[in-house]
GROMACS .gro file of C-alpha atoms in nm:
model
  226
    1UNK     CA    1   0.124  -2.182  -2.266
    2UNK     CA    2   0.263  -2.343  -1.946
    3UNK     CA    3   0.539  -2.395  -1.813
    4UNK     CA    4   0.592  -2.717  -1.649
    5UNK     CA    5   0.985  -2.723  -1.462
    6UNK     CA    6   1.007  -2.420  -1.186
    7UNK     CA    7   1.178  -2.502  -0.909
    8UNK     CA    8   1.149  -2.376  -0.512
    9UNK     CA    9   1.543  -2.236  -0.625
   10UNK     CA   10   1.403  -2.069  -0.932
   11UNK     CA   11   1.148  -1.880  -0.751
   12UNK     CA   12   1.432  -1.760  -0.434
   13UNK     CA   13   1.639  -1.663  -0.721
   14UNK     CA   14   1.385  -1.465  -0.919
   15UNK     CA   15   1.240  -1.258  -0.605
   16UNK     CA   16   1.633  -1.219  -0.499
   17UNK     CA   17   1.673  -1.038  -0.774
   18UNK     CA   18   1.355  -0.900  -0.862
   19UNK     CA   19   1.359  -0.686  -0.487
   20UNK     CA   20   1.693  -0.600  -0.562
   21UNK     CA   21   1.819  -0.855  -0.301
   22UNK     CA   22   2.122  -0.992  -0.470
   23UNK     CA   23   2.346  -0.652  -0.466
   24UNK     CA   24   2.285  -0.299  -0.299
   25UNK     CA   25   2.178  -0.026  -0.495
   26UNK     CA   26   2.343   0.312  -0.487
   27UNK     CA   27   2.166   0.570  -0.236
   28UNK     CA   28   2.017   0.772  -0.585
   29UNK     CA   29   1.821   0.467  -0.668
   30UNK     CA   30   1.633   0.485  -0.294
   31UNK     CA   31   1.308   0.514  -0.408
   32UNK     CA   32   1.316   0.236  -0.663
   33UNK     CA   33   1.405   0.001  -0.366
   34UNK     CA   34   1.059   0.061  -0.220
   35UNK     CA   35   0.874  -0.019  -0.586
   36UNK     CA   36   0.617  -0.261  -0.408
   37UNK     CA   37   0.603  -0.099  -0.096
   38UNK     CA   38   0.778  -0.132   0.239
   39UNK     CA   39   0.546  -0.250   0.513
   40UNK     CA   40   0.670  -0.004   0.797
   41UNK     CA   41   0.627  -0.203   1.152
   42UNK     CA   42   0.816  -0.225   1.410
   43UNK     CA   43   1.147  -0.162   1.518
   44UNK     CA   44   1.154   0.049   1.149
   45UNK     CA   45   1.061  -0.202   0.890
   46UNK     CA   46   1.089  -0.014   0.664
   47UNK     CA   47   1.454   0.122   0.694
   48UNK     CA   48   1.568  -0.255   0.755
   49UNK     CA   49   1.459  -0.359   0.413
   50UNK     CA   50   1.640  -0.042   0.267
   51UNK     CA   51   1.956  -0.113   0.420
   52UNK     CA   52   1.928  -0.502   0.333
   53UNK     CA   53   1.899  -0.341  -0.054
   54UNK     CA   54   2.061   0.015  -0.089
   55UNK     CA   55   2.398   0.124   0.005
   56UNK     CA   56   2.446   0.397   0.277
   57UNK     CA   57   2.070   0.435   0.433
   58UNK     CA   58   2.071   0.649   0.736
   59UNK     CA   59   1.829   0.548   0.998
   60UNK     CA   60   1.535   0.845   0.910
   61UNK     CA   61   1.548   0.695   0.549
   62UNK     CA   62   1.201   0.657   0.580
   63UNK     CA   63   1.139   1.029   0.620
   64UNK     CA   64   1.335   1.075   0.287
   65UNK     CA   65   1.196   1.321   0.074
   66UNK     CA   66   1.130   1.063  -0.159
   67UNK     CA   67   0.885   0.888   0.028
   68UNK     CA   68   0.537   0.916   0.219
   69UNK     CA   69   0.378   0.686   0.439
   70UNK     CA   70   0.009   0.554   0.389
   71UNK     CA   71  -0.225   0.281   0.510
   72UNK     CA   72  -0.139   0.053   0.249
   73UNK     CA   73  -0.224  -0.329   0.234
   74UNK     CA   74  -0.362  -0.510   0.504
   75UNK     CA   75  -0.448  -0.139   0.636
   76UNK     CA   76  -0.087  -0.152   0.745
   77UNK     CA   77   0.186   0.138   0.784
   78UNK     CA   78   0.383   0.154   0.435
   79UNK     CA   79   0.661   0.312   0.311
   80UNK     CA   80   0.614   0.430  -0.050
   81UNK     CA   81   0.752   0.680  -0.278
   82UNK     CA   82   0.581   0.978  -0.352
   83UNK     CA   83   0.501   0.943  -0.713
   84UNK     CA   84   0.368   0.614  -0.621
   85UNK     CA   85   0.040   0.688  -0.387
   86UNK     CA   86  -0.206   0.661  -0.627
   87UNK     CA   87  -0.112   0.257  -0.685
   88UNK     CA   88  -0.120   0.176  -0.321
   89UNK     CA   89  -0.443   0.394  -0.188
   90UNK     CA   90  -0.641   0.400  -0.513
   91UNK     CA   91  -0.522   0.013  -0.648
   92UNK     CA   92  -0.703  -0.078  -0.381
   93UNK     CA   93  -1.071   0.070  -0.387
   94UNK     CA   94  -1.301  -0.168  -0.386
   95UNK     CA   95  -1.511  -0.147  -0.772
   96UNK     CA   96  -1.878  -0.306  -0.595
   97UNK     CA   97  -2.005   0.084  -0.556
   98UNK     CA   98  -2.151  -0.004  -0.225
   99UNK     CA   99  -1.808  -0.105  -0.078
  100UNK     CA  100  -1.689   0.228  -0.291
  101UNK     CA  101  -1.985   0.425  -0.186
  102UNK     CA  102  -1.881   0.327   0.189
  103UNK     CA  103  -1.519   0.429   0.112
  104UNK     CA  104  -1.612   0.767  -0.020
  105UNK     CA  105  -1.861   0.827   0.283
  106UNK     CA  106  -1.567   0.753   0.519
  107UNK     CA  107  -1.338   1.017   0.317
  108UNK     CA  108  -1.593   1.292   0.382
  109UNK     CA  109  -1.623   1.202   0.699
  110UNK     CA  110  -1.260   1.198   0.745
  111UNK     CA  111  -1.242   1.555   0.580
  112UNK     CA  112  -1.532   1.725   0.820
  113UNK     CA  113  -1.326   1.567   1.162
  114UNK     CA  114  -0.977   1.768   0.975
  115UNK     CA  115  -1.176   2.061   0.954
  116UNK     CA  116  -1.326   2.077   1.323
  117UNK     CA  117  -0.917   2.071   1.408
  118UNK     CA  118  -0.811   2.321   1.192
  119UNK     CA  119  -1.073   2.544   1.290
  120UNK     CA  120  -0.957   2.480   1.688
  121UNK     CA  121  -0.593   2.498   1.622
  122UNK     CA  122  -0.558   2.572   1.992
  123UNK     CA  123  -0.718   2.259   2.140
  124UNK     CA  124  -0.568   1.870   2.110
  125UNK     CA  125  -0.864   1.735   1.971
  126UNK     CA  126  -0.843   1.291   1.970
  127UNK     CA  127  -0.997   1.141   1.666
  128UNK     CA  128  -1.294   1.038   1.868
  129UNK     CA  129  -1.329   1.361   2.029
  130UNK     CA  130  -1.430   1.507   1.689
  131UNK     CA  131  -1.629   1.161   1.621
  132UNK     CA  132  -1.377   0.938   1.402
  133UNK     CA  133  -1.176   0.652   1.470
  134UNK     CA  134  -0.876   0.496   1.281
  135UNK     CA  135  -1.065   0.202   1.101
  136UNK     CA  136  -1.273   0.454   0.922
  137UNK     CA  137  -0.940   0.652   0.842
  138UNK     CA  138  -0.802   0.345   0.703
  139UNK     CA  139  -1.097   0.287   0.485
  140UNK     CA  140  -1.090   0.702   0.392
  141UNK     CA  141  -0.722   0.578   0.263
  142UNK     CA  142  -0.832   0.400  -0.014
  143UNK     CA  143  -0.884   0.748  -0.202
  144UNK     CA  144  -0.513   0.827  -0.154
  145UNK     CA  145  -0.616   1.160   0.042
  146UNK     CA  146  -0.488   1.037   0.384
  147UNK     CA  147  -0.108   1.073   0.481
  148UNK     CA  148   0.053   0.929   0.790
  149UNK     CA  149   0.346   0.954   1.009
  150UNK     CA  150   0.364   0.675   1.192
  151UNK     CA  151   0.679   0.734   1.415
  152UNK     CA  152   0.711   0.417   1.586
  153UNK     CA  153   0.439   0.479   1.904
  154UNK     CA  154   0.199   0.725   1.764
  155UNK     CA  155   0.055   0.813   1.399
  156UNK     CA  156  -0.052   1.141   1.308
  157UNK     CA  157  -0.272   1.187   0.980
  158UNK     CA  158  -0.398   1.508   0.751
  159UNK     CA  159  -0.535   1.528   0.438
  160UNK     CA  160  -0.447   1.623   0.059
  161UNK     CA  161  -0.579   1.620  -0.260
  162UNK     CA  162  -0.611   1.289  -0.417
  163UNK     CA  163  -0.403   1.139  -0.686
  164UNK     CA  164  -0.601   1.224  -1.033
  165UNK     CA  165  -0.520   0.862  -1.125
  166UNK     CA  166  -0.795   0.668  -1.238
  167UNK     CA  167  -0.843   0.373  -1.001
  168UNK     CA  168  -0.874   0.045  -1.275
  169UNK     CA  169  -0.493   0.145  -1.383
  170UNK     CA  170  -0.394   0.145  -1.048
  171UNK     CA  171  -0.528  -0.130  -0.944
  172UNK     CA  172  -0.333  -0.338  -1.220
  173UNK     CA  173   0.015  -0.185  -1.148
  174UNK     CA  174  -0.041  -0.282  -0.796
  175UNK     CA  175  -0.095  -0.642  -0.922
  176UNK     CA  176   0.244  -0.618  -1.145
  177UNK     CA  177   0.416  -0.463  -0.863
  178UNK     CA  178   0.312  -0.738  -0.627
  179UNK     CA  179   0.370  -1.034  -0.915
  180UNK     CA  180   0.720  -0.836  -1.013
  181UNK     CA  181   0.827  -0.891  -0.630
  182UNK     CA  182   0.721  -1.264  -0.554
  183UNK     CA  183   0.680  -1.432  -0.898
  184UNK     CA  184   0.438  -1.714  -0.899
  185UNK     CA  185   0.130  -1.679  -0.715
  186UNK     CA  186  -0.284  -1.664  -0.737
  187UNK     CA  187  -0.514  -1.400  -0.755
  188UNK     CA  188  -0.642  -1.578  -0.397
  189UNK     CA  189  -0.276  -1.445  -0.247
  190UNK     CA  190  -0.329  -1.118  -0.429
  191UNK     CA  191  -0.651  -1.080  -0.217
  192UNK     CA  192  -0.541  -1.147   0.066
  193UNK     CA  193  -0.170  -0.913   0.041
  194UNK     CA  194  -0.409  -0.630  -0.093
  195UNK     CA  195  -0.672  -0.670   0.066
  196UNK     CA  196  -0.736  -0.675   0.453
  197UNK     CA  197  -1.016  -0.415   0.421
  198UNK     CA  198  -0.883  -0.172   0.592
  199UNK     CA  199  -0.735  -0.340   0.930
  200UNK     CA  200  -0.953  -0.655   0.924
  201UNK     CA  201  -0.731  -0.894   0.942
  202UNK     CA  202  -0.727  -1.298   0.858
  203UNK     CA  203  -0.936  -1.430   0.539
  204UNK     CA  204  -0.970  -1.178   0.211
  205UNK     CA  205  -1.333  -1.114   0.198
  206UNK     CA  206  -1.605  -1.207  -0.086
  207UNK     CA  207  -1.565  -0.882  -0.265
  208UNK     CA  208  -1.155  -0.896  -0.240
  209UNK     CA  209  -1.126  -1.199  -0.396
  210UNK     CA  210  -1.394  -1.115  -0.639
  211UNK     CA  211  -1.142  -0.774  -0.761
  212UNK     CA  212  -0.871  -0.986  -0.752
  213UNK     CA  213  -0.987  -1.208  -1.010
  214UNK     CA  214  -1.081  -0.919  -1.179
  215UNK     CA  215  -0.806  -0.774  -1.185
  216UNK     CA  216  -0.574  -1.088  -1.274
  217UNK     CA  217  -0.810  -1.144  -1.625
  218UNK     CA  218  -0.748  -0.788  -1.697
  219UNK     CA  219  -0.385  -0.883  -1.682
  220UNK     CA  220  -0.453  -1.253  -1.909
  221UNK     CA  221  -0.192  -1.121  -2.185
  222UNK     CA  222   0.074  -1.038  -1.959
  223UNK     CA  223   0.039  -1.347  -1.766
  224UNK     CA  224   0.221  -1.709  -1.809
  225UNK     CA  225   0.086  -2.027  -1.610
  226UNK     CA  226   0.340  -2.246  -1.476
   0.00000   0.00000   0.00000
Protein backbone atom coordinates (compact mmCIF):
# COMPACT_ATOMS: atom_id res chain seq x y z
CA UNK A 1 0.00 0.00 0.00
CA UNK A 2 1.17 3.61 -0.60
CA UNK A 3 1.54 6.24 1.03
CA UNK A 4 0.57 9.38 -0.54
CA UNK A 5 1.53 12.70 2.11
CA UNK A 6 5.57 12.69 2.86
CA UNK A 7 6.91 15.76 3.03
CA UNK A 8 10.72 17.24 2.14
CA UNK A 9 10.43 17.93 6.41
CA UNK A 10 9.40 14.35 6.98
CA UNK A 11 12.24 12.91 5.19
CA UNK A 12 15.11 15.66 7.12
CA UNK A 13 13.43 14.53 10.18
CA UNK A 14 13.52 10.80 9.61
CA UNK A 15 17.37 10.66 8.41
CA UNK A 16 18.03 13.23 11.51
CA UNK A 17 17.16 10.76 13.54
CA UNK A 18 17.73 7.68 11.83
CA UNK A 19 21.93 8.68 11.70
CA UNK A 20 21.62 9.57 15.10
CA UNK A 21 21.74 13.31 14.14
CA UNK A 22 19.28 14.78 16.53
CA UNK A 23 21.35 14.05 19.97
CA UNK A 24 24.99 12.65 20.59
CA UNK A 25 25.45 9.30 21.58
CA UNK A 26 27.60 8.28 24.51
CA UNK A 27 31.35 7.29 23.47
CA UNK A 28 30.24 3.21 24.26
CA UNK A 29 27.80 3.42 21.47
CA UNK A 30 30.86 4.50 18.83
CA UNK A 31 30.53 1.86 16.63
CA UNK A 32 26.78 2.01 16.19
CA UNK A 33 27.34 5.64 14.91
CA UNK A 34 29.16 4.25 11.87
CA UNK A 35 26.09 1.51 11.10
CA UNK A 36 26.05 2.57 7.30
CA UNK A 37 29.46 3.40 6.97
CA UNK A 38 31.55 6.56 7.22
CA UNK A 39 33.02 7.60 3.90
CA UNK A 40 36.64 8.54 5.20
CA UNK A 41 38.00 11.57 2.81
CA UNK A 42 39.58 14.28 3.48
CA UNK A 43 40.48 16.38 6.18
CA UNK A 44 39.13 13.00 8.36
CA UNK A 45 35.64 12.40 7.22
CA UNK A 46 35.19 10.12 9.03
CA UNK A 47 35.95 11.52 12.59
CA UNK A 48 33.79 14.71 11.59
CA UNK A 49 30.67 12.68 11.26
CA UNK A 50 31.52 10.96 14.69
CA UNK A 51 31.87 14.03 16.51
CA UNK A 52 28.67 15.63 14.73
CA UNK A 53 26.90 12.23 16.43
CA UNK A 54 28.85 10.83 19.55
CA UNK A 55 29.94 12.61 22.56
CA UNK A 56 33.73 12.91 23.39
CA UNK A 57 35.50 11.54 19.97
CA UNK A 58 39.16 12.09 20.04
CA UNK A 59 40.67 12.91 16.75
CA UNK A 60 42.28 9.03 15.97
CA UNK A 61 38.59 7.82 16.50
CA UNK A 62 38.91 6.32 13.35
CA UNK A 63 41.74 4.04 14.46
CA UNK A 64 39.38 2.87 17.33
CA UNK A 65 39.57 -0.60 17.98
CA UNK A 66 36.20 -0.84 16.95
CA UNK A 67 36.65 -0.06 13.53
CA UNK A 68 38.60 -1.01 10.18
CA UNK A 69 38.85 0.76 7.11
CA UNK A 70 37.97 -0.80 3.59
CA UNK A 71 37.27 0.22 0.01
CA UNK A 72 33.74 0.47 0.46
CA UNK A 73 31.17 2.14 -1.98
CA UNK A 74 32.11 4.05 -4.81
CA UNK A 75 35.64 2.19 -4.20
CA UNK A 76 36.02 4.91 -1.60
CA UNK A 77 37.96 4.96 1.89
CA UNK A 78 35.29 3.87 4.67
CA UNK A 79 35.15 3.75 8.11
CA UNK A 80 33.30 0.66 9.39
CA UNK A 81 33.14 -1.41 12.40
CA UNK A 82 34.74 -4.53 12.60
CA UNK A 83 31.90 -6.92 12.90
CA UNK A 84 30.53 -5.18 9.98
CA UNK A 85 33.07 -6.03 6.88
CA UNK A 86 31.36 -8.66 5.46
CA UNK A 87 28.15 -6.12 4.53
CA UNK A 88 30.32 -3.53 2.95
CA UNK A 89 33.06 -5.80 0.89
CA UNK A 90 30.89 -8.86 0.29
CA UNK A 91 27.20 -6.75 -0.11
CA UNK A 92 28.75 -5.62 -2.87
CA UNK A 93 30.05 -8.55 -5.21
CA UNK A 94 28.69 -8.43 -8.22
CA UNK A 95 26.18 -12.01 -8.67
CA UNK A 96 26.79 -12.05 -13.00
CA UNK A 97 29.80 -14.80 -12.35
CA UNK A 98 31.81 -13.12 -15.00
CA UNK A 99 31.89 -9.76 -13.08
CA UNK A 100 32.41 -12.32 -9.89
CA UNK A 101 34.78 -14.48 -11.74
CA UNK A 102 36.82 -11.10 -12.50
CA UNK A 103 36.57 -10.16 -8.78
CA UNK A 104 37.92 -13.43 -7.57
CA UNK A 105 40.81 -13.35 -10.30
CA UNK A 106 41.78 -9.88 -8.93
CA UNK A 107 41.82 -11.37 -5.18
CA UNK A 108 44.37 -14.00 -6.21
CA UNK A 109 46.15 -11.74 -7.86
CA UNK A 110 46.12 -9.45 -5.02
CA UNK A 111 47.24 -12.41 -2.69
CA UNK A 112 50.43 -13.57 -5.04
CA UNK A 113 51.72 -9.49 -5.13
CA UNK A 114 51.33 -9.84 -0.72
CA UNK A 115 53.31 -12.77 -0.94
CA UNK A 116 56.30 -11.50 -3.25
CA UNK A 117 56.49 -8.69 -0.15
CA UNK A 118 56.45 -10.86 2.57
CA UNK A 119 58.91 -13.02 1.14
CA UNK A 120 61.33 -9.64 0.56
CA UNK A 121 60.60 -8.13 3.86
CA UNK A 122 63.81 -6.17 3.35
CA UNK A 123 62.98 -4.34 0.11
CA UNK A 124 60.02 -1.42 -0.37
CA UNK A 125 58.38 -3.10 -3.02
CA UNK A 126 55.40 -0.39 -4.92
CA UNK A 127 52.31 -2.18 -5.96
CA UNK A 128 53.41 -2.01 -9.53
CA UNK A 129 56.78 -3.13 -8.81
CA UNK A 130 55.33 -6.56 -7.91
CA UNK A 131 52.72 -6.05 -10.96
CA UNK A 132 49.37 -4.66 -9.23
CA UNK A 133 47.78 -1.48 -9.11
CA UNK A 134 45.06 -0.03 -6.77
CA UNK A 135 41.95 -0.43 -9.16
CA UNK A 136 42.50 -4.11 -9.15
CA UNK A 137 42.90 -3.91 -5.22
CA UNK A 138 39.69 -2.18 -5.07
CA UNK A 139 37.98 -4.77 -7.11
CA UNK A 140 40.04 -7.72 -4.83
CA UNK A 141 37.90 -5.72 -1.96
CA UNK A 142 34.77 -6.94 -2.84
CA UNK A 143 35.74 -10.39 -1.07
CA UNK A 144 36.27 -8.51 2.22
CA UNK A 145 40.03 -9.86 2.32
CA UNK A 146 41.62 -6.39 1.75
CA UNK A 147 42.21 -3.92 4.76
CA UNK A 148 43.38 -0.36 4.47
CA UNK A 149 44.89 2.42 6.32
CA UNK A 150 44.37 5.24 4.61
CA UNK A 151 46.12 7.96 6.80
CA UNK A 152 45.25 11.00 5.06
CA UNK A 153 48.28 11.03 2.11
CA UNK A 154 49.11 7.44 1.70
CA UNK A 155 47.13 3.95 2.05
CA UNK A 156 48.73 0.91 2.98
CA UNK A 157 46.82 -2.53 2.39
CA UNK A 158 47.38 -6.46 3.56
CA UNK A 159 45.33 -9.19 3.48
CA UNK A 160 43.06 -11.52 5.83
CA UNK A 161 40.80 -14.13 5.71
CA UNK A 162 37.48 -13.31 4.39
CA UNK A 163 34.29 -12.89 6.25
CA UNK A 164 32.47 -16.55 6.08
CA UNK A 165 29.30 -14.53 5.34
CA UNK A 166 27.44 -15.59 2.51
CA UNK A 167 27.28 -12.72 0.00
CA UNK A 168 23.11 -12.61 -0.95
CA UNK A 169 22.61 -11.74 3.02
CA UNK A 170 24.99 -9.19 2.79
CA UNK A 171 24.06 -7.70 0.08
CA UNK A 172 20.45 -7.06 1.58
CA UNK A 173 21.66 -5.60 4.96
CA UNK A 174 23.68 -3.25 2.94
CA UNK A 175 20.40 -2.20 1.20
CA UNK A 176 18.58 -1.80 4.83
CA UNK A 177 21.54 -0.07 6.09
CA UNK A 178 21.56 2.37 3.21
CA UNK A 179 17.40 2.70 3.21
CA UNK A 180 17.65 2.89 7.33
CA UNK A 181 20.03 6.09 6.78
CA UNK A 182 18.21 8.13 3.93
CA UNK A 183 14.58 6.84 3.86
CA UNK A 184 12.94 7.14 0.55
CA UNK A 185 14.83 6.33 -2.41
CA UNK A 186 15.17 3.82 -5.71
CA UNK A 187 17.02 0.91 -6.32
CA UNK A 188 18.61 3.37 -9.32
CA UNK A 189 20.25 5.51 -6.13
CA UNK A 190 21.13 2.22 -4.48
CA UNK A 191 23.26 1.49 -7.62
CA UNK A 192 24.81 4.17 -7.90
CA UNK A 193 25.81 4.70 -3.67
CA UNK A 194 26.94 0.94 -3.91
CA UNK A 195 28.11 0.66 -6.76
CA UNK A 196 31.01 2.64 -8.52
CA UNK A 197 32.77 -0.61 -9.53
CA UNK A 198 35.52 -0.28 -7.82
CA UNK A 199 36.76 3.53 -8.42
CA UNK A 200 34.84 4.14 -11.68
CA UNK A 201 33.17 6.86 -11.01
CA UNK A 202 29.86 8.74 -12.61
CA UNK A 203 26.82 6.46 -13.96
CA UNK A 204 26.09 2.85 -12.05
CA UNK A 205 26.77 0.40 -14.72
CA UNK A 206 24.32 -2.25 -16.52
CA UNK A 207 25.11 -5.00 -14.12
CA UNK A 208 24.80 -2.50 -10.87
CA UNK A 209 21.60 -1.50 -11.56
CA UNK A 210 20.63 -4.93 -12.64
CA UNK A 211 21.73 -6.25 -8.58
CA UNK A 212 20.14 -3.46 -7.35
CA UNK A 213 16.86 -4.34 -8.55
CA UNK A 214 17.62 -7.55 -7.45
CA UNK A 215 18.27 -6.92 -4.48
CA UNK A 216 15.30 -4.33 -3.75
CA UNK A 217 12.56 -7.40 -4.88
CA UNK A 218 14.33 -9.57 -2.48
CA UNK A 219 13.45 -6.92 0.03
CA UNK A 220 9.38 -6.48 -1.56
CA UNK A 221 7.95 -7.46 2.08
CA UNK A 222 9.92 -5.12 3.97
CA UNK A 223 9.34 -2.37 1.64
CA UNK A 224 6.44 0.49 1.59
CA UNK A 225 5.93 2.79 -1.63
CA UNK A 226 5.22 6.27 -0.97
Amino acid sequence: MALSSITRENVLAFRQRATYLHRRLPQGRLAEAAFAGLQDSAPRSAVLALHARVKDVSPSAWKDFRFVQVWGPRGAVYVVPGHDVAVFTLGRLPRDPVLEAAVRAAAEKAQRAFRARQAQPERVLSDRAVGLNFRELRIASMTGAVRIEWDGATTSWWLVEPPAEAPERARLELARRFLRSVGLSTAKEFAWWSGGWAGSFGSSTRGELSDAQHTFRSLEKELIEV
